[in-house]
PDB file of C-alpha atoms and ligand atoms in Angstrom:
ATOM      1  CA  MET A   1       6.832   4.937 -15.693  1.00 97.00           C
ATOM      2  CA  LYS A   2       9.675   5.741 -13.469  1.00 98.00           C
ATOM      3  CA  ILE A   3      12.039   2.882 -12.371  1.00 97.00           C
ATOM      4  CA  PHE A   4      13.518   3.083  -9.053  1.00 98.00           C
ATOM      5  CA  ILE A   5      15.972   0.208  -7.557  1.00 98.00           C
ATOM      6  CA  ASP A   6      15.218  -1.281  -4.285  1.00 98.00           C
ATOM      7  CA  SER A   7      18.866  -1.820  -2.963  1.00 98.00           C
ATOM      8  CA  ALA A   8      21.250   0.024  -0.743  1.00 98.00           C
ATOM      9  CA  ASN A   9      24.359  -1.778  -2.596  1.00 98.00           C
ATOM     10  CA  LEU A  10      26.614   0.850  -4.263  1.00 98.00           C
ATOM     11  CA  GLU A  11      27.711  -1.718  -7.014  1.00 98.00           C
ATOM     12  CA  GLU A  12      24.186  -2.445  -8.033  1.00 98.00           C
ATOM     13  CA  ILE A  13      22.903   1.134  -7.893  1.00 98.00           C
ATOM     14  CA  LYS A  14      25.970   2.418  -9.999  1.00 97.00           C
ATOM     15  CA  GLN A  15      25.330  -0.377 -12.722  1.00 96.00           C
ATOM     16  CA  ALA A  16      21.442   0.289 -12.859  1.00 96.00           C
ATOM     17  CA  SER A  17      22.304   4.284 -12.894  1.00 96.00           C
ATOM     18  CA  SER A  18      24.957   3.470 -15.659  1.00 95.00           C
ATOM     19  CA  LEU A  19      21.864   2.059 -17.844  1.00 92.00           C
ATOM     20  CA  GLY A  20      20.600   5.468 -17.980  1.00 91.00           C
ATOM     21  CA  LEU A  21      17.179   4.435 -16.864  1.00 87.00           C
ATOM     22  CA  LEU A  22      17.002   4.782 -13.213  1.00 96.00           C
ATOM     23  CA  ASP A  23      14.627   7.405 -11.739  1.00 98.00           C
ATOM     24  CA  GLY A  24      15.310   6.756  -7.778  1.00 98.00           C
ATOM     25  CA  VAL A  25      16.128   4.334  -4.974  1.00 98.00           C
ATOM     26  CA  THR A  26      14.531   2.943  -2.156  1.00 98.00           C
ATOM     27  CA  THR A  27      16.111   1.459   0.788  1.00 98.00           C
ATOM     28  CA  ASN A  28      14.756  -0.205   4.095  1.00 98.00           C
ATOM     29  CA  PRO A  29      16.557  -0.914   7.135  1.00 98.00           C
ATOM     30  CA  THR A  30      17.055  -4.632   6.042  1.00 98.00           C
ATOM     31  CA  LEU A  31      18.469  -3.618   2.751  1.00 98.00           C
ATOM     32  CA  LEU A  32      20.885  -1.354   4.640  1.00 98.00           C
ATOM     33  CA  SER A  33      21.773  -3.951   7.152  1.00 98.00           C
ATOM     34  CA  ARG A  34      22.763  -6.265   4.540  1.00 97.00           C
ATOM     35  CA  GLU A  35      25.432  -3.975   3.403  1.00 97.00           C
ATOM     36  CA  GLY A  36      26.984  -4.044   7.036  1.00 97.00           C
ATOM     37  CA  LYS A  37      28.394  -0.653   6.701  1.00 96.00           C
ATOM     38  CA  ASP A  38      27.479   2.879   8.663  1.00 97.00           C
ATOM     39  CA  PRO A  39      24.055   3.418   7.094  1.00 97.00           C
ATOM     40  CA  ILE A  40      24.557   7.247   6.946  1.00 97.00           C
ATOM     41  CA  ALA A  41      27.341   7.106   4.993  1.00 97.00           C
ATOM     42  CA  GLN A  42      25.933   4.776   2.787  1.00 97.00           C
ATOM     43  CA  LEU A  43      22.840   7.025   2.396  1.00 98.00           C
ATOM     44  CA  LYS A  44      25.069   9.771   1.692  1.00 97.00           C
ATOM     45  CA  GLU A  45      26.900   7.915  -1.053  1.00 97.00           C
ATOM     46  CA  ILE A  46      23.693   6.628  -2.767  1.00 98.00           C
ATOM     47  CA  CYS A  47      22.241  10.046  -2.991  1.00 97.00           C
ATOM     48  CA  SER A  48      25.518  11.327  -4.675  1.00 96.00           C
ATOM     49  CA  ILE A  49      25.469   8.802  -7.200  1.00 96.00           C
ATOM     50  CA  VAL A  50      21.449   8.930  -8.170  1.00 97.00           C
ATOM     51  CA  GLU A  51      19.790  12.426  -8.814  1.00 95.00           C
ATOM     52  CA  GLY A  52      16.175  11.143  -8.194  1.00 97.00           C
ATOM     53  CA  PRO A  53      14.473  10.331  -4.965  1.00 98.00           C
ATOM     54  CA  VAL A  54      16.374   8.177  -2.447  1.00 98.00           C
ATOM     55  CA  SER A  55      13.958   6.754   0.044  1.00 98.00           C
ATOM     56  CA  ALA A  56      15.402   6.309   3.632  1.00 98.00           C
ATOM     57  CA  GLU A  57      13.355   4.914   6.334  1.00 98.00           C
ATOM     58  CA  VAL A  58      12.912   5.964  10.155  1.00 98.00           C
ATOM     59  CA  VAL A  59      12.995   3.260  12.678  1.00 98.00           C
ATOM     60  CA  ALA A  60      11.359   5.141  15.486  1.00 98.00           C
ATOM     61  CA  GLN A  61       7.634   3.893  16.540  1.00 97.00           C
ATOM     62  CA  ASP A  62       6.408   7.160  17.555  1.00 98.00           C
ATOM     63  CA  SER A  63       5.434  10.297  15.701  1.00 98.00           C
ATOM     64  CA  GLU A  64       7.878  12.647  17.861  1.00 98.00           C
ATOM     65  CA  GLY A  65      10.658  10.060  17.239  1.00 98.00           C
ATOM     66  CA  MET A  66       9.778   9.707  13.722  1.00 98.00           C
ATOM     67  CA  VAL A  67       9.958  13.497  12.959  1.00 98.00           C
ATOM     68  CA  LYS A  68      13.184  13.936  14.917  1.00 98.00           C
ATOM     69  CA  GLU A  69      15.018  11.153  12.722  1.00 98.00           C
ATOM     70  CA  ALA A  70      13.315  12.435   9.442  1.00 98.00           C
ATOM     71  CA  ARG A  71      14.701  15.679  10.064  1.00 98.00           C
ATOM     72  CA  GLN A  72      18.191  14.384  10.872  1.00 98.00           C
ATOM     73  CA  LEU A  73      17.925  12.230   7.585  1.00 98.00           C
ATOM     74  CA  ALA A  74      16.462  15.053   5.308  1.00 98.00           C
ATOM     75  CA  LYS A  75      19.532  17.122   5.926  1.00 97.00           C
ATOM     76  CA  LEU A  76      21.805  14.473   4.156  1.00 97.00           C
ATOM     77  CA  ALA A  77      20.930  15.308   0.796  1.00 97.00           C
ATOM     78  CA  ASP A  78      18.312  17.263  -1.186  1.00 97.00           C
ATOM     79  CA  ASN A  79      16.741  14.171  -2.677  1.00 97.00           C
ATOM     80  CA  ILE A  80      16.345  12.184   0.435  1.00 98.00           C
ATOM     81  CA  VAL A  81      12.550  11.139   0.901  1.00 98.00           C
ATOM     82  CA  ILE A  82      11.576   9.784   4.463  1.00 98.00           C
ATOM     83  CA  LYS A  83      10.047   6.356   4.615  1.00 98.00           C
ATOM     84  CA  ILE A  84       7.446   6.157   7.460  1.00 98.00           C
ATOM     85  CA  PRO A  85       5.395   2.905   8.020  1.00 98.00           C
ATOM     86  CA  VAL A  86       1.793   3.392   7.522  1.00 98.00           C
ATOM     87  CA  THR A  87       0.395   3.702  11.259  1.00 98.00           C
ATOM     88  CA  ASN A  88      -1.385   5.771  13.562  1.00 98.00           C
ATOM     89  CA  GLU A  89       2.119   7.491  14.580  1.00 98.00           C
ATOM     90  CA  GLY A  90       3.383   7.228  10.810  1.00 98.00           C
ATOM     91  CA  LEU A  91       0.533   9.456   9.789  1.00 98.00           C
ATOM     92  CA  ARG A  92       1.027  11.809  12.469  1.00 98.00           C
ATOM     93  CA  ALA A  93       4.618  12.239  11.477  1.00 98.00           C
ATOM     94  CA  THR A  94       3.859  12.480   7.882  1.00 98.00           C
ATOM     95  CA  LYS A  95       1.774  15.522   8.591  1.00 98.00           C
ATOM     96  CA  ILE A  96       3.891  17.182  10.654  1.00 98.00           C
ATOM     97  CA  LEU A  97       6.659  16.630   8.044  1.00 98.00           C
ATOM     98  CA  SER A  98       4.623  17.645   4.923  1.00 98.00           C
ATOM     99  CA  GLN A  99       3.880  20.783   6.610  1.00 97.00           C
ATOM    100  CA  GLU A 100       7.790  21.436   6.962  1.00 98.00           C
ATOM    101  CA  GLY A 101       8.350  20.519   3.048  1.00 97.00           C
ATOM    102  CA  ILE A 102       9.950  17.167   3.978  1.00 98.00           C
ATOM    103  CA  LYS A 103       9.185  14.599   1.205  1.00 98.00           C
ATOM    104  CA  THR A 104       7.639  11.064   2.573  1.00 98.00           C
ATOM    105  CA  ASN A 105       6.712   7.786   1.241  1.00 98.00           C
ATOM    106  CA  LEU A 106       4.599   5.834   3.231  1.00 98.00           C
ATOM    107  CA  THR A 107       5.462   2.130   3.310  1.00 98.00           C
ATOM    108  CA  LEU A 108       4.247  -1.240   4.194  1.00 98.00           C
ATOM    109  CA  CYS A 109       0.954  -0.397   2.827  1.00 98.00           C
ATOM    110  CA  PHE A 110      -1.241  -3.338   2.578  1.00 98.00           C
ATOM    111  CA  SER A 111      -4.635  -1.833   2.078  1.00 98.00           C
ATOM    112  CA  PRO A 112      -6.372   0.943  -0.087  1.00 98.00           C
ATOM    113  CA  LEU A 113      -7.714   2.586   2.557  1.00 98.00           C
ATOM    114  CA  GLN A 114      -4.129   2.827   4.229  1.00 98.00           C
ATOM    115  CA  ALA A 115      -2.987   4.672   1.147  1.00 98.00           C
ATOM    116  CA  LEU A 116      -6.160   6.923   1.061  1.00 98.00           C
ATOM    117  CA  LEU A 117      -5.221   8.220   4.530  1.00 98.00           C
ATOM    118  CA  SER A 118      -1.392   8.406   3.628  1.00 98.00           C
ATOM    119  CA  ALA A 119      -2.796  10.711   1.014  1.00 98.00           C
ATOM    120  CA  LYS A 120      -4.824  12.806   3.608  1.00 98.00           C
ATOM    121  CA  ALA A 121      -1.712  13.140   5.804  1.00 98.00           C
ATOM    122  CA  GLY A 122       0.385  14.545   2.907  1.00 98.00           C
ATOM    123  CA  ALA A 123       2.598  11.568   1.582  1.00 98.00           C
ATOM    124  CA  ASN A 124       4.350  12.254  -1.466  1.00 98.00           C
ATOM    125  CA  PHE A 125       4.511   8.645  -2.284  1.00 98.00           C
ATOM    126  CA  ILE A 126       2.935   5.348  -1.303  1.00 98.00           C
ATOM    127  CA  SER A 127       4.323   1.930  -1.272  1.00 98.00           C
ATOM    128  CA  PRO A 128       1.997  -1.025  -1.814  1.00 98.00           C
ATOM    129  CA  PHE A 129       4.087  -4.259  -1.224  1.00 98.00           C
ATOM    130  CA  VAL A 130       2.574  -6.710  -4.025  1.00 98.00           C
ATOM    131  CA  GLY A 131       4.944  -9.418  -3.328  1.00 98.00           C
ATOM    132  CA  ARG A 132       4.484  -9.635   0.274  1.00 98.00           C
ATOM    133  CA  LEU A 133       0.878 -10.134  -0.418  1.00 98.00           C
ATOM    134  CA  ASP A 134       1.124 -12.613  -3.112  1.00 98.00           C
ATOM    135  CA  ASP A 135       3.083 -14.657  -0.719  1.00 97.00           C
ATOM    136  CA  ILE A 136       0.074 -14.732   1.467  1.00 98.00           C
ATOM    137  CA  SER A 137      -2.225 -15.755  -1.227  1.00 97.00           C
ATOM    138  CA  THR A 138      -3.796 -12.369  -1.727  1.00 97.00           C
ATOM    139  CA  GLU A 139      -3.344 -10.690  -5.167  1.00 97.00           C
ATOM    140  CA  GLY A 140      -1.064  -7.874  -4.604  1.00 97.00           C
ATOM    141  CA  MET A 141      -1.546  -6.256  -7.939  1.00 98.00           C
ATOM    142  CA  SER A 142      -5.326  -5.668  -6.938  1.00 98.00           C
ATOM    143  CA  LEU A 143      -4.418  -3.447  -4.205  1.00 98.00           C
ATOM    144  CA  VAL A 144      -2.439  -1.384  -6.843  1.00 98.00           C
ATOM    145  CA  SER A 145      -5.291  -1.237  -8.763  1.00 98.00           C
ATOM    146  CA  ASP A 146      -7.756  -0.191  -6.005  1.00 98.00           C
ATOM    147  CA  ILE A 147      -4.990   2.524  -5.134  1.00 98.00           C
ATOM    148  CA  LYS A 148      -5.220   3.946  -8.592  1.00 98.00           C
ATOM    149  CA  LEU A 149      -8.942   4.197  -9.006  1.00 98.00           C
ATOM    150  CA  ILE A 150      -9.415   6.019  -5.318  1.00 98.00           C
ATOM    151  CA  TYR A 151      -6.611   8.660  -6.252  1.00 98.00           C
ATOM    152  CA  ASP A 152      -8.056   8.959  -9.590  1.00 98.00           C
ATOM    153  CA  ASN A 153     -11.486   9.557  -8.378  1.00 98.00           C
ATOM    154  CA  TYR A 154     -10.312  12.491  -6.084  1.00 98.00           C
ATOM    155  CA  ASN A 155      -7.456  13.538  -8.299  1.00 98.00           C
ATOM    156  CA  ILE A 156      -4.917  12.927  -5.487  1.00 98.00           C
ATOM    157  CA  LYS A 157      -1.241  13.761  -6.403  1.00 97.00           C
ATOM    158  CA  THR A 158       0.596  10.991  -4.222  1.00 98.00           C
ATOM    159  CA  GLU A 159       2.923   8.813  -6.468  1.00 98.00           C
ATOM    160  CA  ILE A 160       2.174   5.021  -6.375  1.00 98.00           C
ATOM    161  CA  ILE A 161       5.598   2.983  -5.917  1.00 98.00           C
ATOM    162  CA  VAL A 162       4.792  -0.534  -6.637  1.00 98.00           C
ATOM    163  CA  ALA A 163       7.102  -2.245  -4.157  1.00 98.00           C
ATOM    164  CA  SER A 164       8.073  -5.545  -3.309  1.00 98.00           C
ATOM    165  CA  VAL A 165       8.256  -6.661  -6.596  1.00 98.00           C
ATOM    166  CA  ARG A 166       9.501 -10.024  -7.266  1.00 97.00           C
ATOM    167  CA  HIS A 167       9.469 -10.530 -10.988  1.00 96.00           C
ATOM    168  CA  PRO A 168       9.067  -8.529 -14.195  1.00 96.00           C
ATOM    169  CA  ILE A 169       5.218  -9.646 -14.657  1.00 97.00           C
ATOM    170  CA  HIS A 170       4.959  -7.110 -11.447  1.00 97.00           C
ATOM    171  CA  VAL A 171       6.514  -4.569 -13.383  1.00 97.00           C
ATOM    172  CA  LEU A 172       4.310  -5.299 -16.441  1.00 97.00           C
ATOM    173  CA  GLU A 173       1.085  -4.931 -14.351  1.00 98.00           C
ATOM    174  CA  ALA A 174       2.052  -2.047 -12.677  1.00 98.00           C
ATOM    175  CA  ALA A 175       2.525  -0.247 -15.757  1.00 98.00           C
ATOM    176  CA  ARG A 176      -0.677  -1.437 -17.190  1.00 98.00           C
ATOM    177  CA  LEU A 177      -2.488  -0.031 -14.320  1.00 98.00           C
ATOM    178  CA  GLY A 178      -0.736   3.295 -14.688  1.00 98.00           C
ATOM    179  CA  ALA A 179       1.415   3.077 -11.427  1.00 98.00           C
ATOM    180  CA  HIS A 180       3.863   6.126 -11.532  1.00 98.00           C
ATOM    181  CA  ILE A 181       6.628   4.029 -10.396  1.00 98.00           C
ATOM    182  CA  ALA A 182       7.994   0.516  -9.707  1.00 98.00           C
ATOM    183  CA  THR A 183      10.851  -0.240  -7.258  1.00 98.00           C
ATOM    184  CA  CYS A 184      12.752  -3.517  -8.211  1.00 98.00           C
ATOM    185  CA  PRO A 185      15.618  -5.184  -7.047  1.00 98.00           C
ATOM    186  CA  PHE A 186      18.424  -5.144  -9.388  1.00 97.00           C
ATOM    187  CA  LYS A 187      18.094  -8.724 -10.215  1.00 96.00           C
ATOM    188  CA  VAL A 188      14.502  -7.914 -11.637  1.00 97.00           C
ATOM    189  CA  ILE A 189      15.894  -4.816 -13.907  1.00 95.00           C
ATOM    190  CA  LEU A 190      18.364  -7.003 -15.418  1.00 94.00           C
ATOM    191  CA  GLN A 191      15.471  -9.818 -16.018  1.00 93.00           C
ATOM    192  CA  PHE A 192      13.126  -7.426 -17.697  1.00 87.00           C
ATOM    193  CA  LEU A 193      15.805  -5.928 -19.948  1.00 84.00           C
ATOM    194  CA  LYS A 194      16.902  -9.124 -21.465  1.00 89.00           C
ATOM    195  CA  HIS A 195      14.909 -11.464 -23.795  1.00 91.00           C
ATOM    196  CA  PRO A 196      16.420 -14.310 -25.312  1.00 92.00           C
ATOM    197  CA  LEU A 197      14.872 -13.623 -28.944  1.00 94.00           C
ATOM    198  CA  THR A 198      16.826 -10.511 -28.817  1.00 94.00           C
ATOM    199  CA  ASP A 199      20.380 -12.298 -28.158  1.00 94.00           C
ATOM    200  CA  ILE A 200      19.117 -14.832 -30.866  1.00 97.00           C
ATOM    201  CA  GLY A 201      18.401 -12.301 -33.391  1.00 97.00           C
ATOM    202  CA  ILE A 202      21.602 -10.406 -32.931  1.00 96.00           C
ATOM    203  CA  GLU A 203      23.531 -13.898 -33.093  1.00 96.00           C
ATOM    204  CA  ARG A 204      21.846 -14.355 -36.472  1.00 97.00           C
ATOM    205  CA  PHE A 205      22.249 -11.040 -37.915  1.00 97.00           C
ATOM    206  CA  LEU A 206      26.075 -10.932 -37.259  1.00 97.00           C
ATOM    207  CA  SER A 207      26.449 -14.569 -38.801  1.00 97.00           C
ATOM    208  CA  ASP A 208      24.561 -13.593 -41.833  1.00 97.00           C
ATOM    209  CA  TRP A 209      26.799 -10.256 -41.981  1.00 96.00           C
ATOM    210  CA  LYS A 210      29.823 -12.336 -41.573  1.00 96.00           C
ATOM    211  CA  LYS A 211      28.762 -14.875 -44.493  1.00 96.00           C
ATOM    212  CA  LEU A 212      27.986 -11.914 -46.915  1.00 96.00           C
ATOM    213  CA  LYS A 213      31.749 -10.410 -45.855  1.00 94.00           C
ATOM    214  CA  ASP A 214      33.103 -13.925 -46.701  1.00 94.00           C
ATOM    215  CA  THR A 215      31.297 -14.112 -49.837  1.00 94.00           C
ATOM    216  CA  LEU A 216      32.503 -10.475 -50.893  1.00 94.00           C
ATOM    217  CA  GLY A 217      36.071 -11.578 -49.791  1.00 86.00           C
ATOM    218  CA  ARG A 218      36.495  -8.958 -47.338  1.00 70.00           C
TER     219      ARG A 218
HETATM  220  C1  LIG B   1      10.139  -1.182  -0.907  1.00 86.70           C
HETATM  221  O1  LIG B   1      10.401   0.108  -0.347  1.00 86.70           O
HETATM  222  C2  LIG B   1      10.433  -2.051   0.058  1.00 86.70           C
HETATM  223  O2  LIG B   1      12.006  -1.812   0.408  1.00 86.70           O
HETATM  224  C3  LIG B   1      10.915  -3.456  -0.735  1.00 86.70           C
HETATM  225  O3  LIG B   1      10.396  -3.378  -1.979  1.00 86.70           O
HETATM  226  C4  LIG B   1      10.287  -4.635   0.246  1.00 86.70           C
HETATM  227  O4  LIG B   1      10.679  -5.710  -0.487  1.00 86.70           O
HETATM  228  P1  LIG B   1      10.531  -7.215  -0.131  1.00 86.70           P
HETATM  229  O5  LIG B   1       9.138  -7.791   0.139  1.00 86.70           O
HETATM  230  O6  LIG B   1      11.132  -8.044  -1.120  1.00 86.70           O
HETATM  231  O7  LIG B   1      11.277  -7.407   1.121  1.00 86.70           O
END
């Protein structure tokens, strides 16, 4: 399974990338606005740090505006993927962009049928938002499971990006279900790398090693 970082923060992206495990980045208007910098310059910089796909979202609401914005964003770097909300207008734009060879990630997906239509429109990626569904007492991961089943039934190649990830268990479940990608806040990446028993184990090995050296007088 691929791991993306869900962030527009350069420091977080650099740190995650330096672990050697980072396969891509997803941003959105909220994440870019948090950085308070020119979003275009920020996206260019992100694309220079990470080789894998970097999602940049359109803000137009109509298909014509979305396509126009997407064409501009696609010029920023070869690894830009255009994030488009799953709406009627978004699907129209996706169809056009897919015919032009511009990659798309259909976002704000909350139902399996939205995911099916996105794939039919030619989306390269679909982003089901599991955390936001959990927030309203609906099981986010069952959406991922339904999408996986439907995509497998029809041999659909659109990659599933499990998004709105809030904790490591979301990532574990995503992997169990065979989702292609989980996009995680930096905090979650650090959480799932860490285990207290690993730290305790290292401490114990080092102290036993020191005891042996002391005994041998070296
Ligand atoms: C995904 O591509 C989105 O940027 C993101 O996962 C949204 O997460 P949130 O629900 O925590 O805002």
